[in-house]
mmCIF file of C-alpha atoms in Angstrom:
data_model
loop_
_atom_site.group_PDB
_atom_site.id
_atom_site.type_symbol
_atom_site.label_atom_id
_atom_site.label_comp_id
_atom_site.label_asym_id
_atom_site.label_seq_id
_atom_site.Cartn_x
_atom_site.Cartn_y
_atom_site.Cartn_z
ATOM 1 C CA UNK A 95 138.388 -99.422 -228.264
ATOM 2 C CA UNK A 96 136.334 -96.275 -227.101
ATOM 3 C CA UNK A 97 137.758 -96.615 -223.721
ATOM 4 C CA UNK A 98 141.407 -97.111 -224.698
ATOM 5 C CA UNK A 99 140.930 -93.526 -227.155
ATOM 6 C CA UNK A 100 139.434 -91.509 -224.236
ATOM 7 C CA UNK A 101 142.589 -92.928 -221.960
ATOM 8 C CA UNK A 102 145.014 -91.805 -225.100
ATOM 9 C CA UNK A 103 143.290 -88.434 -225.320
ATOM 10 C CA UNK A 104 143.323 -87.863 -221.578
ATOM 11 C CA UNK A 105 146.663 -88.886 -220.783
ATOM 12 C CA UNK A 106 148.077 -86.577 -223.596
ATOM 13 C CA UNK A 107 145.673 -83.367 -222.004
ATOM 14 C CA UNK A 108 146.875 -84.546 -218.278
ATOM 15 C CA UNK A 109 150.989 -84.274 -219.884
ATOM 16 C CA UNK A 110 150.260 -81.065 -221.515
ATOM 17 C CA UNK A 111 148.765 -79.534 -218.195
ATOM 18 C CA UNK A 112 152.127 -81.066 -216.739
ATOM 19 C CA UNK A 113 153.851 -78.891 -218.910
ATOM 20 C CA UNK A 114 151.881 -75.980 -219.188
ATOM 21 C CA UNK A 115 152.650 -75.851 -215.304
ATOM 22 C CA UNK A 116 156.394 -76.317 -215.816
ATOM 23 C CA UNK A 117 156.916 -74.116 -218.677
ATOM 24 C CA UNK A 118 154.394 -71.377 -218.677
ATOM 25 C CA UNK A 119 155.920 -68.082 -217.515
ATOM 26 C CA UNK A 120 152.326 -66.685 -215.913
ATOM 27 C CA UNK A 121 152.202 -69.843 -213.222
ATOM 28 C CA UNK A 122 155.880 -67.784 -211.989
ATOM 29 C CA UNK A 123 155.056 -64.652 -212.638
ATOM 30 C CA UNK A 124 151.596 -63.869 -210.881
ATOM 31 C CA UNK A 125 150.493 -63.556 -207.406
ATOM 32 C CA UNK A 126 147.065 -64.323 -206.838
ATOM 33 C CA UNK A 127 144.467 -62.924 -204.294
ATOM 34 C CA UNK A 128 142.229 -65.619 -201.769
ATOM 35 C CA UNK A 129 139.592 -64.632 -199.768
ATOM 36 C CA UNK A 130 137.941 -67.593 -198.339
ATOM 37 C CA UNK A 131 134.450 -66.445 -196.477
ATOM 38 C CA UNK A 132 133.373 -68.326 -193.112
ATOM 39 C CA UNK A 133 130.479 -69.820 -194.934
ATOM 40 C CA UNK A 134 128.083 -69.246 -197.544
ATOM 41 C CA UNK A 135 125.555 -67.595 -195.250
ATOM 42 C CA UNK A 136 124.674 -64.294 -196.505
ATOM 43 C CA UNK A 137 126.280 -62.178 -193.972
ATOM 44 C CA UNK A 138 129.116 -64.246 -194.132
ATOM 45 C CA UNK A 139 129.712 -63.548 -197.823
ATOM 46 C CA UNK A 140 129.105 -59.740 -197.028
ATOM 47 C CA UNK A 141 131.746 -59.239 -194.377
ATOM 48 C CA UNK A 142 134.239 -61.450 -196.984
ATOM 49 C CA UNK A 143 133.977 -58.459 -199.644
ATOM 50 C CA UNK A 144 134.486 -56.305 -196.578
ATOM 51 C CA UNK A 145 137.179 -57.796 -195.710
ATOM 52 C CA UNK A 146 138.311 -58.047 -199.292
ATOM 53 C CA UNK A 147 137.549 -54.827 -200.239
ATOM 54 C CA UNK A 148 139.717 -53.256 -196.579
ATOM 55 C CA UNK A 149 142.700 -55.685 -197.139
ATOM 56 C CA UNK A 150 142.797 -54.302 -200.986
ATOM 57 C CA UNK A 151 142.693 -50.831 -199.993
ATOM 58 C CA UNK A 152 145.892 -51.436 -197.504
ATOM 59 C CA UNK A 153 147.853 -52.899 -200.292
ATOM 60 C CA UNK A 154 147.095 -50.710 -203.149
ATOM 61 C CA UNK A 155 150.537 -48.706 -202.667
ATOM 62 C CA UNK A 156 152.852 -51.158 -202.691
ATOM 63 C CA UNK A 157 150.902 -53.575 -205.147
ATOM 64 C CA UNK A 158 150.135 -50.462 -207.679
ATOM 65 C CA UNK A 159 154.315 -49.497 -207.266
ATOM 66 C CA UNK A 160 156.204 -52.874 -207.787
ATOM 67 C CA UNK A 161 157.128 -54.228 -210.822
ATOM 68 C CA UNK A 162 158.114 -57.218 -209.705
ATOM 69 C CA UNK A 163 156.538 -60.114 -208.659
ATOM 70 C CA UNK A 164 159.071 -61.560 -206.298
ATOM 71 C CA UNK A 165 159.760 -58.725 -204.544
ATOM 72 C CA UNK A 166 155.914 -57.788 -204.392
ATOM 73 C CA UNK A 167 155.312 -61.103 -202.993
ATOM 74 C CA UNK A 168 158.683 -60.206 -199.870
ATOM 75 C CA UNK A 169 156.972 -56.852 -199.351
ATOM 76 C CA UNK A 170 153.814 -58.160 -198.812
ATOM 77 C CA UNK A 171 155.195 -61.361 -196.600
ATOM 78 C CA UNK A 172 156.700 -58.347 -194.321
ATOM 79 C CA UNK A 173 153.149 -57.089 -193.988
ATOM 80 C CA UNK A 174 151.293 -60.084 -192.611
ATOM 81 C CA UNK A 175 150.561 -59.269 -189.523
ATOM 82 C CA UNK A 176 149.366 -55.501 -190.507
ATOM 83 C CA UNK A 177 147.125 -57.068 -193.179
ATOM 84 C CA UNK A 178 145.576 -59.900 -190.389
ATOM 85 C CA UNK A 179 145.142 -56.803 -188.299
ATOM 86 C CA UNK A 180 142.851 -54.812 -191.003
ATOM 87 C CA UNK A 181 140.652 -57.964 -191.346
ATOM 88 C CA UNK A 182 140.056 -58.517 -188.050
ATOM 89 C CA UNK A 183 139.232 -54.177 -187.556
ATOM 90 C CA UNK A 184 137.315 -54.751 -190.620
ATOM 91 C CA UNK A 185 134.950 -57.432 -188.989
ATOM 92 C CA UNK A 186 134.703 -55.423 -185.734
ATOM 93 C CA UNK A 187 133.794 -52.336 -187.879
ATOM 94 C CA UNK A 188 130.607 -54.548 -188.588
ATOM 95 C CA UNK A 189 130.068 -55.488 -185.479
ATOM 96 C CA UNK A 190 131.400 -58.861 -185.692
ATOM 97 C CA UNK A 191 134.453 -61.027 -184.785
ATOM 98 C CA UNK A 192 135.744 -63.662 -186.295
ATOM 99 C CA UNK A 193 139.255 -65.791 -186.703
ATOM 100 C CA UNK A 194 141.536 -64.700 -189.239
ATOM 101 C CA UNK A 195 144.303 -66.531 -190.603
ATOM 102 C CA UNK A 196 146.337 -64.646 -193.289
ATOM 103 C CA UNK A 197 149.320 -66.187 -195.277
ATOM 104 C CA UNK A 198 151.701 -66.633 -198.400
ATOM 105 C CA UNK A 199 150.696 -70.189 -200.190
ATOM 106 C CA UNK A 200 150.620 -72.027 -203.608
ATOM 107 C CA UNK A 201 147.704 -73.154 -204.463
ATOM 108 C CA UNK A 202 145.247 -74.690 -207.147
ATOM 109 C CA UNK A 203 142.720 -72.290 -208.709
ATOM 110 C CA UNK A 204 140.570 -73.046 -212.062
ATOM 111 C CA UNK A 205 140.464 -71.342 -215.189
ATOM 112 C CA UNK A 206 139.427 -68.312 -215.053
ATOM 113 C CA UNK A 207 138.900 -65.642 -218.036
ATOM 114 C CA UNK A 208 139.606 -61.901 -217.330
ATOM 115 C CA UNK A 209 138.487 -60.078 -220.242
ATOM 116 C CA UNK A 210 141.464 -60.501 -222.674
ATOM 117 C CA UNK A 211 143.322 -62.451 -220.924
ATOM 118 C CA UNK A 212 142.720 -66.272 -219.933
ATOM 119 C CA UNK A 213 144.518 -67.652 -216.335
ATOM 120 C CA UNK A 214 144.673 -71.521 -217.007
ATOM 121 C CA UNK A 215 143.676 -74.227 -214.834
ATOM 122 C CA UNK A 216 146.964 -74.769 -212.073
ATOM 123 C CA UNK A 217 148.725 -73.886 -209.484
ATOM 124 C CA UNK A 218 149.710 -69.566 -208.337
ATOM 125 C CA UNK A 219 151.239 -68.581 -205.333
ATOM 126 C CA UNK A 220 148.724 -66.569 -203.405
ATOM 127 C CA UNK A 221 148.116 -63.726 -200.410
ATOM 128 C CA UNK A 222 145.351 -65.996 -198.760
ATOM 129 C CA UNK A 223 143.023 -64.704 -196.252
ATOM 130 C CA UNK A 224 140.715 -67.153 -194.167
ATOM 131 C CA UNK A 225 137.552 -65.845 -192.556
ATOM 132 C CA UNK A 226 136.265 -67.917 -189.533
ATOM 133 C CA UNK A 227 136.367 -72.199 -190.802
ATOM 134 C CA UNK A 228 136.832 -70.578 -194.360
ATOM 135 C CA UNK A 229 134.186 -73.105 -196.139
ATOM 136 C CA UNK A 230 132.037 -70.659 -198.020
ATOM 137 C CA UNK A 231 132.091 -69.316 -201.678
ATOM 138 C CA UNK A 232 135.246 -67.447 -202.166
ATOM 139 C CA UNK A 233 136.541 -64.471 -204.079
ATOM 140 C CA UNK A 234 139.784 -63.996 -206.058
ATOM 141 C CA UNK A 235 141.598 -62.044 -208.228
ATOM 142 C CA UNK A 236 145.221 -61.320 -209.603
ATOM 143 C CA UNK A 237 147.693 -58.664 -207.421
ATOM 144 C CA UNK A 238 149.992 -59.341 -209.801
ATOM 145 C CA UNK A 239 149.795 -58.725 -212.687
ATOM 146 C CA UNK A 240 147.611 -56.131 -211.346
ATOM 147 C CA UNK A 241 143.432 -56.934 -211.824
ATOM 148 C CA UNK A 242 142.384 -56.892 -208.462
ATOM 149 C CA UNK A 243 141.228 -52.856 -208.305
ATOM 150 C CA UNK A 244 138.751 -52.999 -211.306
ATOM 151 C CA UNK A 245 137.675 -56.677 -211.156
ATOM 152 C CA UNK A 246 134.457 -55.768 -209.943
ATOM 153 C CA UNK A 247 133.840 -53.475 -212.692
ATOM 154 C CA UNK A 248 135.520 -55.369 -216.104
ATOM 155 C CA UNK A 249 136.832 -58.383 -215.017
ATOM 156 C CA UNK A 250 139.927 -57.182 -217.253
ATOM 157 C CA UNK A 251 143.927 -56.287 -216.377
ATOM 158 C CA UNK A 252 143.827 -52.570 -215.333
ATOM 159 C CA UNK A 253 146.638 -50.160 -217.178
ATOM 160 C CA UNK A 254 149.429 -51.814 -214.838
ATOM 161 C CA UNK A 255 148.583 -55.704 -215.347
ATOM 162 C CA UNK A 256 149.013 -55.057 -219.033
ATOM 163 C CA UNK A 257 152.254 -53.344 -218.615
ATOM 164 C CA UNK A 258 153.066 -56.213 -215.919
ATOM 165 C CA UNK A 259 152.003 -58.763 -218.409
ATOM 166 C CA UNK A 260 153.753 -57.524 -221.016
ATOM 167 C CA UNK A 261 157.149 -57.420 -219.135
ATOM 168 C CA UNK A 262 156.982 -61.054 -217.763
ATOM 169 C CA UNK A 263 155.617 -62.794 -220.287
ATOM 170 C CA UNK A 264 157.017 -63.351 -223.319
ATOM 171 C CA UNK A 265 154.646 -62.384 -226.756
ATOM 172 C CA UNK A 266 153.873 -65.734 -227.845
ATOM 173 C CA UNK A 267 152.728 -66.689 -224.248
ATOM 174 C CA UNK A 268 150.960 -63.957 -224.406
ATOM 175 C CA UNK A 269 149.214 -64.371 -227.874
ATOM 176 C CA UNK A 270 148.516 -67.788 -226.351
ATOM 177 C CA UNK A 271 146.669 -66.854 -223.395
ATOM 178 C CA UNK A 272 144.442 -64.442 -225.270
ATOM 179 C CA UNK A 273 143.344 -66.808 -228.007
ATOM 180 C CA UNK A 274 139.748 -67.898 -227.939
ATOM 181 C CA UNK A 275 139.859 -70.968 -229.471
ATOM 182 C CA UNK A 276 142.353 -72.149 -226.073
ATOM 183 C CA UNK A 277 140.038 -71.978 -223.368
ATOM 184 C CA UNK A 278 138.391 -75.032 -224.619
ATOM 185 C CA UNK A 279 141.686 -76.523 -224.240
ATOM 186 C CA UNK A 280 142.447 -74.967 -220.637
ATOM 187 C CA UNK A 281 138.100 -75.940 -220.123
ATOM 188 C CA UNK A 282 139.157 -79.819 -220.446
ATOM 189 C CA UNK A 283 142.672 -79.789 -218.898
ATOM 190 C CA UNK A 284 140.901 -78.079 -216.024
ATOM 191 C CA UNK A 285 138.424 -80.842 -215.550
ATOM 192 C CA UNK A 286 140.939 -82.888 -215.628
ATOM 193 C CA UNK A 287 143.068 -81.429 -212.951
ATOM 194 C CA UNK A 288 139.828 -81.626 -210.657
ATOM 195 C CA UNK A 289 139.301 -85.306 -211.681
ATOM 196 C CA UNK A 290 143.260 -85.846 -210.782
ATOM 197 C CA UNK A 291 143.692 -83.843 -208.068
ATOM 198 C CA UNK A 292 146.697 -82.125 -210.176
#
C-alpha cells in the first residue's frame, strides 16, 4: 500500500515537472551561464573564475543592452569564436594552457535560489564554456535575465534581470517563482529529475 502511494505521489510530481517545463515562460525566456572547470584541483577551480570572470567582462555590453533573449542568445552565437579566444588569453595570462571548447546548448541545471527569485529544477539554454576534460565543480549563473554581474556579491537579479523578468514573465509566474513555500515543491521535483534523468 505504502509503495503504491509513494508511486501515486511521484508520478503526479514527475507530470507536474513535465509541465512546468512545457508551460513555464522562464525555461524560454532565460539564457544561462556554464563554466565547467578542468577538475576540482585547486588551481583548476582558480583559473575557471578567471576564465569566468574574463569571458563576463567581454559580454557585459551586449548582455547589459539587449532586451531580448533570442536575439541576446544570436548576438552572442556570432561571438563564439571571440569569446573561445578570451578564455584561452585568459589561461595564458596565468601562465597556463588549456583546451577550450565554447558553445550554445540546452541543458539540465538544478534548482537554484537567487535571492527573490527561485530557477526550478529543468532544462535552459546556455553559453557553455569547457575548461580542459571539464569534470570539476562548476559555476553558473543567469545572462539573461541579467544576474551574472553581482552573483558573487547577492546572489540576487541586478536592476536589469528584474526589469527582464518582469517583461517576459507574466505576474502570476512571477508571484510563483518567488513564493517560499514552492521550493519545497521545485526541492522534490528536482530529486526527481536526477532520479529520472528528466
Amino acid at each position: 500500500m505504502t509503495g503504491s502511494v509513494l508511486l501515486f505521489f511521484f508520478s503526479l510530481a514527475l507530470l507536474y515537472q513535465i509541465y512546468m517545463e512545457k508551460t513555464f515562460q522562464i525555461y524560454d525566456q532565460t539564457l544561462r551561464f556554464h563554466v565547467r572547470a578542468a577538475s576540482d584541483q585547486r588551481e583548476e577551480q582558480q583559473l575557471k573564475i578567471m576564465v569566468r570572470d574574463a569571458v563576463l567582462a567581454s559580454l557585459y555590453e551586449t548582455v547589459h543592452q539587449e532586451e531580448n533573449v533570442n536575439n541576446l542568445e544570436k548576438e552572442i552565437g556570432m561571438q563564439l569564436t571571440e569569446i573561445r579566444q578570451i578564455a584561452e588569453d585568459a589561461l595564458e595570462e596565468s601562465g597556463k594552457s588549456r583546451t577550450v571548447r565554447v558553445f550554445l546548448t540546452k541543458e539540465r541545471f538544478p534548482i537554484r535560489n537567487y535571492g527573490s527569485v527561485i530557477f526550478p529544477a529543468g532544462e535552459y539554454r546556455a553559453l557553455r564554456v569547457d575548461i580542459g576534460e571539464a569534470r570539476g565543480h562548476n559555476w553558473w549563473c543567469a545572462i539573461y535575465p541579467e544576474l551574472c554581474y553581482n552573483a558573487e556579491e547577492t546572489m540576487e537579479l541586478s536592476g536589469k534581470g528584474e526589469d527582464d523578468l518582469e517583461r517576459e514573465i507574466s505576474r502570476k509566474e512571477r508571484n510563483l517563482l518567488a513564493g517560499g513555500k514552492i521550493k519545497i515543491r521545485f526541492k522534490i521535483l528536482e530529486w526527481i529529475s536526477k532520479w529520472t534523468g528528466r
